[in-house]
């Protein structure tokens, strides 16, 4: 009998030992010893997210995103970190953020401020910050391998510059940017002008698109991972292969995987609410952080477009019931008078089902009146920004004398069953640079030879003036921009002065296209970067 009891006790001890061993194994990969107390408190292990496929279900759940902060002053810290974002429509996705929010913190400074920004990287991959549209010294432009080395995990980099030009700008990572921006790594930067017109309410609306299936570019989808290191040994200069997303080439651009459109990271179910008081002068800053153009309709108001890409429009006309198309990388500032009490909407009128979630709501104080309805399928005329405002004297004209002239044919080609995007039949880094010397006046012709793909072209470090469209001079206000959307078959002539020495990128801001080759550089003769490229930094500038 004693023998039987001894056998049972031994068996029980074995079972307990196995159970303890399994319990210990089940915690592997969830070591919280190095986690901040704040993160431990938010680290809910009881409800592991099993909605994402593959390894995601085994990973620890990150803290939820926070409300976007507005930071003022002259010195800031931006922390790149992971989070879980609830879009309000039943979709939760892992995201990468600046300061734990989507969009990241808004930085507001005053014209002339000397600004210091500490980028702290708490992510598992290198990152940078590019100050999109804002003139900064070349060393502060945030391009890995071109102006700096990417900021490694656990490290901090300090950006310093003077906020010299007022306007609406945004910032984003330029390291593997097609994927890192897709994950949410962006925010806005506002430079308040010394003499700008005062408004009562000032709202920023960031437009973006997401893949709601959970197979976002966080892990499940690589939108194109062509890097300069992969291409340097490629002897075929006319086309390069694009690793990653293998597009079916019946169409040049298939963006249908982006099935959730948002404003400030919110869907229609928890849409952004803009509170106003009757009589307010209201400014709406539209920023496109995504890869698709959006036609934005401000319901029920007369309004003016007072600037684009931070640059003022001369004598803007009052318009109503017209959409404003905001292409990737572009910004438009609208101003209206709050004289229509009740609830009204700002929404996208794109030709997709996803557009129904790109909506914000204007709500008046002390008013419960609901006098507006959503109508995203209604066809509304679009403002032609090349004919908007009034002509006045400008720095450049088609008849000006130019020191450098450069033509960019923006095209597409096939390589190894994948689509590549070309400038003059070449892909980066084999594209021919635009070589200038300081003081040169430069004219660039941009022609889209693609069959169906838009190319929103962004020039770093400079504003350019748009002089003509399809052979006809611009009719409206002088149009100064840093990002210009060139549609299939269109041709624009633009001009700028080479007044900021450095090595600057000029690329398509549909970053699928940039990562697949549509990048060139503006290179100043005699300029030498102040950093040494590190082969171990994993620099991915596209």
Short mmCIF file of C-alpha atoms in Angstrom, two decimals:
data_model
loop_
_atom_site.label_atom_id
_atom_site.label_comp_id
_atom_site.label_asym_id
_atom_site.label_seq_id
_atom_site.Cartn_x
_atom_site.Cartn_y
_atom_site.Cartn_z
CA UNK A 1 0.00 0.00 0.00
CA UNK A 2 2.84 2.32 0.97
CA UNK A 3 4.48 1.48 -2.34
CA UNK A 4 1.32 2.49 -4.22
CA UNK A 5 1.11 5.82 -2.40
CA UNK A 6 4.79 6.49 -3.05
CA UNK A 7 4.26 5.80 -6.77
CA UNK A 8 1.28 8.17 -6.89
CA UNK A 9 3.23 10.92 -5.09
CA UNK A 10 6.16 10.58 -7.49
CA UNK A 11 3.82 10.76 -10.48
CA UNK A 12 2.18 13.87 -9.08
CA UNK A 13 5.57 15.55 -8.62
CA UNK A 14 6.46 14.79 -12.24
CA UNK A 15 3.19 16.34 -13.47
CA UNK A 16 3.80 19.47 -11.36
CA UNK A 17 7.36 19.75 -12.67
CA UNK A 18 6.23 19.52 -16.31
CA UNK A 19 3.51 22.10 -15.72
CA UNK A 20 6.00 24.52 -14.18
CA UNK A 21 8.40 23.97 -17.05
CA UNK A 22 5.66 24.65 -19.62
CA UNK A 23 4.56 27.74 -17.75
CA UNK A 24 8.10 29.07 -17.76
CA UNK A 25 8.48 28.33 -21.48
CA UNK A 26 5.21 30.11 -22.28
CA UNK A 27 6.64 33.39 -20.96
CA UNK A 28 9.67 33.33 -23.25
CA UNK A 29 9.63 36.32 -25.58
CA UNK A 30 7.76 38.40 -23.00
CA UNK A 31 10.66 39.53 -20.82
CA UNK A 32 9.46 42.69 -19.08
CA UNK A 33 12.55 43.25 -16.93
CA UNK A 34 13.81 46.04 -19.19
CA UNK A 35 10.40 47.57 -19.77
CA UNK A 36 9.57 50.98 -18.33
CA UNK A 37 7.07 51.00 -15.46
CA UNK A 38 4.63 52.92 -17.66
CA UNK A 39 4.83 50.22 -20.31
CA UNK A 40 4.48 47.40 -17.76
CA UNK A 41 1.29 48.98 -16.46
CA UNK A 42 -0.11 49.12 -19.97
CA UNK A 43 1.14 45.69 -20.94
CA UNK A 44 -1.99 43.53 -20.83
CA UNK A 45 -0.97 39.89 -21.19
CA UNK A 46 -4.48 38.56 -20.60
CA UNK A 47 -5.74 39.40 -24.07
CA UNK A 48 -3.03 38.61 -26.58
CA UNK A 49 -4.04 39.85 -30.04
CA UNK A 50 -4.78 36.77 -32.14
CA UNK A 51 -6.29 38.67 -35.05
CA UNK A 52 -3.05 39.15 -36.95
CA UNK A 53 -1.57 36.25 -38.84
CA UNK A 54 1.59 34.29 -38.20
CA UNK A 55 4.02 35.42 -35.53
CA UNK A 56 1.99 38.52 -34.57
CA UNK A 57 -0.34 36.41 -32.40
CA UNK A 58 2.67 35.33 -30.31
CA UNK A 59 3.97 38.83 -29.73
CA UNK A 60 3.33 40.98 -26.72
CA UNK A 61 0.70 43.66 -27.05
CA UNK A 62 2.03 47.22 -27.03
CA UNK A 63 0.46 50.13 -25.15
CA UNK A 64 -2.48 51.82 -26.81
CA UNK A 65 -1.85 55.03 -28.73
CA UNK A 66 -2.44 58.31 -26.94
CA UNK A 67 -4.09 61.53 -28.11
CA UNK A 68 -1.81 63.60 -30.32
CA UNK A 69 -0.03 66.26 -28.28
CA UNK A 70 0.67 69.83 -29.34
CA UNK A 71 4.18 70.85 -28.33
CA UNK A 72 5.31 74.49 -28.24
CA UNK A 73 8.62 76.09 -27.41
CA UNK A 74 12.06 75.81 -28.97
CA UNK A 75 13.39 72.47 -27.73
CA UNK A 76 11.56 69.17 -28.12
CA UNK A 77 12.00 65.43 -27.77
CA UNK A 78 10.32 63.04 -30.18
CA UNK A 79 10.42 59.36 -29.23
CA UNK A 80 9.95 56.72 -31.90
CA UNK A 81 8.10 53.82 -30.30
CA UNK A 82 5.62 51.03 -30.99
CA UNK A 83 1.96 51.09 -30.00
CA UNK A 84 -1.39 49.51 -30.79
CA UNK A 85 -3.85 51.81 -32.54
CA UNK A 86 -7.64 51.52 -32.39
CA UNK A 87 -9.15 53.04 -35.54
CA UNK A 88 -12.64 53.08 -34.05
CA UNK A 89 -14.24 50.79 -36.61
CA UNK A 90 -13.29 47.49 -35.02
CA UNK A 91 -9.78 47.57 -36.47
CA UNK A 92 -6.74 47.51 -34.21
CA UNK A 93 -3.25 47.45 -35.70
CA UNK A 94 0.31 47.59 -34.42
CA UNK A 95 1.81 50.94 -35.41
CA UNK A 96 5.07 52.83 -35.21
CA UNK A 97 4.77 56.31 -33.77
CA UNK A 98 6.49 59.48 -32.70
CA UNK A 99 5.51 59.94 -29.03
CA UNK A 100 2.97 57.11 -29.00
CA UNK A 101 0.29 58.76 -31.15
CA UNK A 102 -1.00 58.69 -34.75
CA UNK A 103 -0.20 61.27 -36.03
CA UNK A 104 2.81 62.01 -33.83
CA UNK A 105 3.05 65.13 -31.71
CA UNK A 106 2.41 68.41 -33.49
CA UNK A 107 5.35 70.80 -33.15
CA UNK A 108 4.41 74.48 -33.23
CA UNK A 109 7.17 77.09 -33.42
CA UNK A 110 7.40 80.74 -34.38
CA UNK A 111 9.11 82.13 -37.44
CA UNK A 112 12.74 82.86 -36.64
CA UNK A 113 12.97 80.40 -33.74
CA UNK A 114 16.16 78.39 -33.41
CA UNK A 115 14.77 74.91 -32.91
CA UNK A 116 16.39 71.89 -31.26
CA UNK A 117 14.71 68.48 -31.60
CA UNK A 118 15.97 65.31 -29.94
CA UNK A 119 15.00 62.13 -31.80
CA UNK A 120 15.05 59.18 -29.42
CA UNK A 121 14.74 55.77 -31.08
CA UNK A 122 12.98 53.09 -29.01
CA UNK A 123 12.15 50.98 -32.06
CA UNK A 124 13.85 47.80 -33.20
CA UNK A 125 15.01 49.36 -36.49
CA UNK A 126 16.95 52.51 -37.46
CA UNK A 127 14.90 55.67 -38.11
CA UNK A 128 15.36 59.34 -39.08
CA UNK A 129 13.25 62.47 -39.35
CA UNK A 130 12.87 64.46 -42.58
CA UNK A 131 11.27 67.91 -42.23
CA UNK A 132 9.07 67.77 -45.32
CA UNK A 133 8.97 71.14 -47.10
CA UNK A 134 10.70 73.14 -44.38
CA UNK A 135 13.98 74.69 -45.50
CA UNK A 136 16.75 73.34 -43.23
CA UNK A 137 20.52 72.94 -43.65
CA UNK A 138 21.40 69.89 -45.72
CA UNK A 139 22.96 68.16 -42.70
CA UNK A 140 19.56 68.32 -40.93
CA UNK A 141 17.47 66.92 -43.81
CA UNK A 142 17.28 63.43 -42.33
CA UNK A 143 18.23 61.28 -45.35
CA UNK A 144 20.14 58.15 -44.27
CA UNK A 145 23.31 57.58 -46.26
CA UNK A 146 22.94 61.00 -47.95
CA UNK A 147 22.91 63.61 -45.16
CA UNK A 148 23.34 61.44 -42.04
CA UNK A 149 23.50 57.88 -40.78
CA UNK A 150 20.22 56.36 -39.64
CA UNK A 151 19.60 56.59 -35.90
CA UNK A 152 20.10 53.15 -34.44
CA UNK A 153 17.82 51.48 -31.85
CA UNK A 154 18.46 52.90 -28.40
CA UNK A 155 20.27 55.96 -29.74
CA UNK A 156 19.42 59.68 -29.89
CA UNK A 157 20.13 62.25 -32.62
CA UNK A 158 19.79 66.02 -32.26
CA UNK A 159 18.40 68.13 -35.12
CA UNK A 160 19.00 71.88 -35.03
CA UNK A 161 17.74 74.51 -37.48
CA UNK A 162 16.09 77.91 -37.72
CA UNK A 163 12.38 77.93 -38.62
CA UNK A 164 12.79 80.65 -41.22
CA UNK A 165 9.78 80.15 -43.50
CA UNK A 166 6.24 80.14 -42.02
CA UNK A 167 3.68 77.57 -43.11
CA UNK A 168 2.22 74.09 -42.75
CA UNK A 169 4.82 71.33 -42.86
CA UNK A 170 5.11 67.75 -41.70
CA UNK A 171 7.83 65.40 -40.59
CA UNK A 172 8.37 61.70 -41.22
CA UNK A 173 11.01 59.02 -41.24
CA UNK A 174 13.06 58.83 -44.45
CA UNK A 175 14.61 55.50 -43.51
CA UNK A 176 12.88 52.76 -45.55
CA UNK A 177 10.18 55.40 -45.76
CA UNK A 178 7.66 53.44 -47.84
CA UNK A 179 7.26 51.07 -44.92
CA UNK A 180 7.97 53.29 -41.93
CA UNK A 181 5.50 56.01 -42.95
CA UNK A 182 2.96 53.28 -43.70
CA UNK A 183 3.36 52.14 -40.09
CA UNK A 184 2.47 55.64 -38.82
CA UNK A 185 5.86 57.27 -38.34
CA UNK A 186 4.91 60.90 -39.07
CA UNK A 187 3.63 64.11 -37.49
CA UNK A 188 3.04 67.78 -38.35
CA UNK A 189 5.13 70.91 -37.87
CA UNK A 190 3.60 74.39 -37.95
CA UNK A 191 5.74 77.53 -38.27
CA UNK A 192 3.63 80.51 -37.19
CA UNK A 193 4.41 83.60 -39.26
CA UNK A 194 5.25 86.95 -37.71
CA UNK A 195 2.67 88.75 -39.84
CA UNK A 196 0.14 86.06 -40.65
CA UNK A 197 -3.56 86.70 -40.36
CA UNK A 198 -4.98 85.69 -36.99
CA UNK A 199 -7.69 83.05 -36.78
CA UNK A 200 -9.92 81.95 -33.92
CA UNK A 201 -9.63 78.22 -34.50
CA UNK A 202 -6.75 76.38 -36.16
CA UNK A 203 -7.12 72.67 -36.98
CA UNK A 204 -4.77 70.24 -38.72
CA UNK A 205 -6.26 67.26 -40.57
CA UNK A 206 -3.82 64.54 -41.62
CA UNK A 207 -5.07 62.26 -44.40
CA UNK A 208 -3.84 58.68 -44.58
CA UNK A 209 -4.69 55.16 -45.78
CA UNK A 210 -4.23 51.81 -44.02
CA UNK A 211 -4.48 48.08 -44.71
CA UNK A 212 -7.10 46.93 -42.22
CA UNK A 213 -6.49 43.18 -42.64
CA UNK A 214 -3.59 43.31 -40.23
CA UNK A 215 -1.18 42.48 -43.05
CA UNK A 216 0.15 46.01 -43.03
CA UNK A 217 3.68 46.86 -43.94
CA UNK A 218 4.48 46.38 -40.25
CA UNK A 219 5.38 42.83 -41.25
CA UNK A 220 3.05 41.17 -43.67
CA UNK A 221 3.64 43.36 -46.69
CA UNK A 222 6.81 44.82 -48.09
CA UNK A 223 5.95 47.58 -50.54
CA UNK A 224 9.32 47.46 -52.17
CA UNK A 225 12.67 47.10 -50.53
CA UNK A 226 15.07 48.20 -53.20
CA UNK A 227 18.03 49.85 -51.52
CA UNK A 228 21.05 51.57 -52.90
CA UNK A 229 23.28 48.76 -51.66
CA UNK A 230 21.27 46.25 -53.71
CA UNK A 231 21.58 48.33 -56.86
CA UNK A 232 25.15 49.52 -56.84
CA UNK A 233 26.36 46.35 -58.52
CA UNK A 234 23.53 46.23 -61.05
CA UNK A 235 24.90 46.80 -64.52
CA UNK A 236 21.51 47.34 -66.16
CA UNK A 237 20.97 51.09 -65.80
CA UNK A 238 17.68 51.19 -67.64
CA UNK A 239 15.67 49.17 -65.15
CA UNK A 240 16.19 47.63 -61.74
CA UNK A 241 14.29 44.83 -60.06
CA UNK A 242 12.00 45.68 -57.18
CA UNK A 243 12.19 43.21 -54.33
CA UNK A 244 9.08 42.93 -52.20
CA UNK A 245 5.63 43.63 -53.56
CA UNK A 246 5.17 41.85 -56.88
CA UNK A 247 2.46 43.76 -58.68
CA UNK A 248 0.30 42.16 -61.35
CA UNK A 249 1.08 44.26 -64.28
CA UNK A 250 -2.29 44.62 -65.89
CA UNK A 251 -2.24 47.92 -63.98
CA UNK A 252 0.63 50.18 -62.99
CA UNK A 253 -0.88 51.06 -59.64
CA UNK A 254 -3.17 48.87 -57.58
CA UNK A 255 -3.80 50.55 -54.24
CA UNK A 256 -6.88 48.50 -53.35
CA UNK A 257 -5.07 46.92 -50.39
CA UNK A 258 -5.51 50.29 -48.65
CA UNK A 259 -9.10 49.73 -47.56
CA UNK A 260 -9.29 52.06 -44.54
CA UNK A 261 -8.97 55.83 -45.03
CA UNK A 262 -8.58 58.06 -41.98
CA UNK A 263 -8.29 61.65 -40.77
CA UNK A 264 -5.91 62.02 -37.84
CA UNK A 265 -5.90 58.24 -37.47
CA UNK A 266 -9.68 58.08 -36.97
CA UNK A 267 -12.42 56.42 -38.98
CA UNK A 268 -15.96 57.73 -39.37
CA UNK A 269 -17.10 55.89 -36.25
CA UNK A 270 -14.93 58.07 -34.02
CA UNK A 271 -14.32 60.91 -36.45
CA UNK A 272 -12.35 64.02 -35.61
CA UNK A 273 -14.62 66.74 -34.16
CA UNK A 274 -13.78 70.38 -34.85
CA UNK A 275 -15.46 72.67 -32.32
CA UNK A 276 -16.27 76.21 -33.41
CA UNK A 277 -18.26 79.21 -32.18
CA UNK A 278 -20.51 81.18 -34.50
CA UNK A 279 -18.50 84.04 -35.99
CA UNK A 280 -15.13 82.30 -35.68
CA UNK A 281 -12.56 82.55 -38.45
CA UNK A 282 -11.39 78.96 -38.88
CA UNK A 283 -8.26 77.59 -40.54
CA UNK A 284 -8.12 73.99 -41.74
CA UNK A 285 -4.65 72.65 -42.54
CA UNK A 286 -4.88 69.61 -44.85
CA UNK A 287 -1.82 67.33 -44.90
CA UNK A 288 -1.57 64.16 -47.00
CA UNK A 289 0.69 61.63 -45.26
CA UNK A 290 -0.50 58.75 -47.44
CA UNK A 291 0.15 57.53 -50.97
CA UNK A 292 -3.21 58.31 -52.60
CA UNK A 293 -4.64 61.69 -53.67
CA UNK A 294 -7.86 62.71 -51.91
CA UNK A 295 -10.60 65.10 -53.04
CA UNK A 296 -11.67 66.99 -49.92
CA UNK A 297 -15.04 68.73 -49.71
CA UNK A 298 -15.84 71.34 -47.04
CA UNK A 299 -19.63 71.18 -46.70
CA UNK A 300 -21.76 74.28 -46.47
CA UNK A 301 -19.17 77.04 -46.45
CA UNK A 302 -17.55 79.59 -48.67
CA UNK A 303 -13.81 79.34 -48.18
CA UNK A 304 -10.43 80.43 -49.50
CA UNK A 305 -7.28 78.42 -50.18
CA UNK A 306 -4.77 80.75 -48.55
CA UNK A 307 -1.65 78.66 -49.10
CA UNK A 308 -0.31 75.45 -50.57
CA UNK A 309 2.80 73.66 -49.28
CA UNK A 310 3.12 76.51 -46.79
CA UNK A 311 3.42 79.14 -49.54
CA UNK A 312 0.80 81.91 -49.80
CA UNK A 313 -1.69 82.25 -52.67
CA UNK A 314 -1.99 85.77 -54.07
CA UNK A 315 -5.52 87.20 -53.73
CA UNK A 316 -7.34 83.87 -53.26
CA UNK A 317 -10.90 83.79 -54.53
CA UNK A 318 -13.92 82.72 -52.47
CA UNK A 319 -15.12 79.28 -53.54
CA UNK A 320 -17.89 76.92 -52.47
CA UNK A 321 -18.95 73.36 -53.27
CA UNK A 322 -15.67 72.49 -54.92
CA UNK A 323 -13.26 69.80 -53.83
CA UNK A 324 -9.59 70.43 -53.11
CA UNK A 325 -7.38 67.57 -54.28
CA UNK A 326 -4.52 66.90 -51.87
CA UNK A 327 -1.83 64.67 -53.37
CA UNK A 328 0.71 62.66 -51.33
CA UNK A 329 3.07 65.04 -49.52
CA UNK A 330 1.03 68.17 -50.32
CA UNK A 331 -0.52 70.64 -47.88
CA UNK A 332 -3.40 73.08 -48.37
CA UNK A 333 -4.61 75.68 -45.88
CA UNK A 334 -8.31 76.63 -46.07
CA UNK A 335 -9.95 79.52 -44.21
CA UNK A 336 -13.69 80.02 -43.69
CA UNK A 337 -16.12 81.93 -41.49
CA UNK A 338 -18.21 79.86 -39.06
CA UNK A 339 -21.63 81.16 -40.12
CA UNK A 340 -23.63 77.94 -40.56
CA UNK A 341 -24.61 76.77 -37.04
CA UNK A 342 -25.18 73.07 -36.56
CA UNK A 343 -23.23 70.04 -37.68
CA UNK A 344 -21.42 69.90 -41.00
CA UNK A 345 -18.77 67.65 -42.50
CA UNK A 346 -15.40 67.68 -44.19
CA UNK A 347 -15.09 64.53 -46.26
CA UNK A 348 -13.31 62.87 -49.13
CA UNK A 349 -15.01 62.31 -52.48
CA UNK A 350 -12.73 59.59 -53.82
CA UNK A 351 -14.00 56.84 -56.09
CA UNK A 352 -13.52 54.01 -53.60
CA UNK A 353 -15.56 52.38 -50.88
CA UNK A 354 -12.82 53.24 -48.38
CA UNK A 355 -13.55 56.94 -48.73
CA UNK A 356 -16.56 56.71 -46.40
CA UNK A 357 -14.21 56.71 -43.39
CA UNK A 358 -12.27 59.84 -44.36
CA UNK A 359 -14.53 62.36 -42.66
CA UNK A 360 -14.38 65.01 -39.93
CA UNK A 361 -17.23 66.88 -38.27
CA UNK A 362 -17.66 70.59 -37.55
CA UNK A 363 -19.77 71.16 -34.42
CA UNK A 364 -20.92 74.53 -33.01
CA UNK A 365 -20.96 75.38 -29.34
CA UNK A 366 -24.45 75.22 -27.81
CA UNK A 367 -26.02 73.85 -30.99
CA UNK A 368 -27.59 70.43 -31.45
CA UNK A 369 -28.84 71.20 -34.92
CA UNK A 370 -28.03 68.48 -37.49
CA UNK A 371 -28.35 70.18 -40.85
CA UNK A 372 -25.92 68.22 -43.00
CA UNK A 373 -25.60 64.77 -44.54
CA UNK A 374 -22.64 62.82 -45.82
CA UNK A 375 -22.51 62.55 -49.62
CA UNK A 376 -19.11 61.05 -50.57
CA UNK A 377 -20.45 59.65 -53.86
CA UNK A 378 -21.65 63.01 -55.17
CA UNK A 379 -19.66 64.40 -58.09
CA UNK A 380 -18.39 67.90 -57.31
CA UNK A 381 -16.13 70.17 -59.41
CA UNK A 382 -12.50 70.33 -58.38
CA UNK A 383 -10.47 73.51 -57.87
CA UNK A 384 -7.72 73.94 -60.47
CA UNK A 385 -4.90 75.38 -58.38
CA UNK A 386 -3.03 76.45 -61.55
CA UNK A 387 -5.87 78.89 -62.29
CA UNK A 388 -6.62 80.00 -58.73
CA UNK A 389 -5.85 83.42 -57.30
CA UNK A 390 -4.51 86.37 -59.28
CA UNK A 391 -1.34 86.85 -61.28
CA UNK A 392 1.31 89.16 -59.86
CA UNK A 393 5.02 89.74 -60.30
CA UNK A 394 7.05 86.64 -59.53
CA UNK A 395 10.68 85.57 -59.36
CA UNK A 396 10.66 83.33 -62.45
CA UNK A 397 9.00 83.19 -65.84
CA UNK A 398 9.22 81.04 -68.94
CA UNK A 399 11.30 83.80 -70.54
CA UNK A 400 13.86 83.98 -67.74
CA UNK A 401 17.46 83.04 -68.45
CA UNK A 402 18.35 79.68 -66.91
CA UNK A 403 21.80 78.39 -66.02
CA UNK A 404 20.69 74.76 -65.89
CA UNK A 405 17.87 72.99 -67.72
CA UNK A 406 16.88 69.44 -66.92
CA UNK A 407 14.12 67.21 -68.23
CA UNK A 408 12.58 64.37 -66.23
CA UNK A 409 10.56 61.76 -68.07
CA UNK A 410 8.69 59.96 -65.30
CA UNK A 411 7.95 56.45 -66.49
CA UNK A 412 7.47 52.80 -65.69
CA UNK A 413 9.14 49.61 -66.85
CA UNK A 414 9.06 45.88 -66.14
CA UNK A 415 11.96 43.96 -64.66
CA UNK A 416 11.74 40.35 -63.52
CA UNK A 417 7.92 40.44 -63.51
CA UNK A 418 7.89 43.48 -61.24
CA UNK A 419 7.16 47.12 -61.96
CA UNK A 420 9.92 49.69 -61.57
CA UNK A 421 9.52 53.46 -61.74
CA UNK A 422 12.03 55.41 -63.76
CA UNK A 423 13.45 58.88 -64.37
CA UNK A 424 14.71 59.07 -67.95
CA UNK A 425 14.59 55.25 -68.14
CA UNK A 426 16.87 54.80 -65.13
CA UNK A 427 16.29 53.92 -61.49
CA UNK A 428 18.02 55.22 -58.38
CA UNK A 429 20.91 55.24 -57.61
CA UNK A 430 21.72 55.09 -61.35
CA UNK A 431 19.59 58.11 -62.25
CA UNK A 432 21.47 61.10 -63.61
CA UNK A 433 21.73 63.79 -60.91
CA UNK A 434 20.81 67.41 -61.45
CA UNK A 435 24.21 69.09 -61.05
CA UNK A 436 24.17 72.75 -60.01
CA UNK A 437 26.42 75.34 -58.44
CA UNK A 438 25.29 77.84 -55.82
CA UNK A 439 23.43 80.74 -57.40
CA UNK A 440 22.28 78.85 -60.50
CA UNK A 441 18.77 79.45 -61.79
CA UNK A 442 17.34 76.06 -62.70
CA UNK A 443 14.48 75.02 -64.98
CA UNK A 444 13.06 71.48 -64.78
CA UNK A 445 10.51 69.92 -67.12
CA UNK A 446 8.48 67.13 -65.51
CA UNK A 447 6.65 64.83 -67.93
CA UNK A 448 4.62 61.80 -66.83
CA UNK A 449 4.93 59.05 -69.45
CA UNK A 450 3.27 56.40 -67.27
CA UNK A 451 -0.07 55.04 -68.47
CA UNK A 452 -2.04 55.32 -65.24
CA UNK A 453 0.23 56.24 -62.31
CA UNK A 454 0.32 59.72 -60.74
CA UNK A 455 3.74 60.99 -59.67
CA UNK A 456 3.69 63.59 -56.85
CA UNK A 457 7.25 64.90 -57.20
CA UNK A 458 8.89 66.34 -54.07
CA UNK A 459 12.06 68.46 -54.08
CA UNK A 460 14.01 68.59 -50.84
CA UNK A 461 15.58 71.82 -49.58
CA UNK A 462 13.93 74.22 -52.04
CA UNK A 463 10.61 75.65 -53.16
CA UNK A 464 10.01 75.73 -56.90
CA UNK A 465 7.67 77.92 -58.93
CA UNK A 466 5.27 76.18 -61.32
CA UNK A 467 5.50 78.07 -64.62
CA UNK A 468 3.40 76.08 -67.09
CA UNK A 469 1.11 73.10 -67.44
CA UNK A 470 0.90 71.20 -70.73
CA UNK A 471 2.62 74.05 -72.57
CA UNK A 472 0.36 76.81 -71.22
CA UNK A 473 1.55 79.38 -68.67
CA UNK A 474 0.00 79.25 -65.20
CA UNK A 475 -3.01 81.60 -65.15
CA UNK A 476 -3.56 82.22 -61.46
CA UNK A 477 -1.40 83.21 -58.52
CA UNK A 478 2.33 82.53 -58.70
CA UNK A 479 2.43 78.92 -57.52
CA UNK A 480 5.30 78.05 -55.19
CA UNK A 481 5.48 74.44 -54.06
CA UNK A 482 7.76 71.68 -52.85
CA UNK A 483 5.49 68.83 -54.02
CA UNK A 484 3.69 68.72 -57.37
CA UNK A 485 1.42 65.93 -58.59
CA UNK A 486 2.03 65.08 -62.25
CA UNK A 487 -0.76 62.98 -63.74
CA UNK A 488 -0.35 60.61 -66.71
CA UNK A 489 0.30 62.57 -69.90
CA UNK A 490 0.85 65.87 -68.09
CA UNK A 491 3.91 68.07 -68.45
CA UNK A 492 4.92 70.86 -66.08
CA UNK A 493 7.78 73.33 -66.21
CA UNK A 494 9.08 74.47 -62.82
CA UNK A 495 11.97 76.70 -61.74
CA UNK A 496 14.03 77.27 -58.60
CA UNK A 497 17.18 79.01 -57.47
CA UNK A 498 20.06 76.88 -56.23
CA UNK A 499 20.53 78.76 -52.97
CA UNK A 500 20.99 75.95 -50.43
CA UNK A 501 24.21 73.95 -50.88
CA UNK A 502 24.04 70.23 -50.28
CA UNK A 503 22.97 66.92 -51.73
CA UNK A 504 19.18 66.97 -51.98
CA UNK A 505 16.70 64.32 -53.07
CA UNK A 506 14.09 64.89 -55.80
CA UNK A 507 11.65 61.98 -55.81
CA UNK A 508 8.11 60.74 -56.17
CA UNK A 509 6.15 60.90 -52.90
CA UNK A 510 4.10 57.88 -53.73
CA UNK A 511 6.86 56.10 -51.89
CA UNK A 512 6.09 52.80 -53.57
CA UNK A 513 7.46 54.51 -56.67
CA UNK A 514 10.45 56.00 -54.87
CA UNK A 515 11.39 52.66 -53.34
CA UNK A 516 11.15 51.16 -56.83
CA UNK A 517 13.48 53.66 -58.44
CA UNK A 518 11.85 57.09 -58.99
CA UNK A 519 14.48 59.12 -57.17
CA UNK A 520 17.23 61.45 -58.32
CA UNK A 521 19.40 64.03 -56.59
CA UNK A 522 20.21 67.73 -56.83
CA UNK A 523 23.95 67.91 -56.23
CA UNK A 524 25.87 71.14 -55.61
CA UNK A 525 29.33 71.25 -57.09
CA UNK A 526 32.05 71.15 -54.46
CA UNK A 527 29.74 70.28 -51.57
CA UNK A 528 31.07 67.70 -49.13
CA UNK A 529 28.78 66.14 -46.50
CA UNK A 530 29.73 66.63 -42.86
CA UNK A 531 29.25 62.96 -41.99
CA UNK A 532 30.87 59.68 -43.01
CA UNK A 533 28.48 56.97 -44.23
CA UNK A 534 28.55 53.94 -41.94
CA UNK A 535 28.26 50.60 -43.74
CA UNK A 536 26.82 49.11 -40.55
CA UNK A 537 24.02 51.69 -40.20
CA UNK A 538 21.70 49.86 -42.63
CA UNK A 539 20.97 53.17 -44.37
CA UNK A 540 17.89 52.98 -46.63
CA UNK A 541 17.27 56.46 -48.03
CA UNK A 542 14.45 55.70 -50.47
#
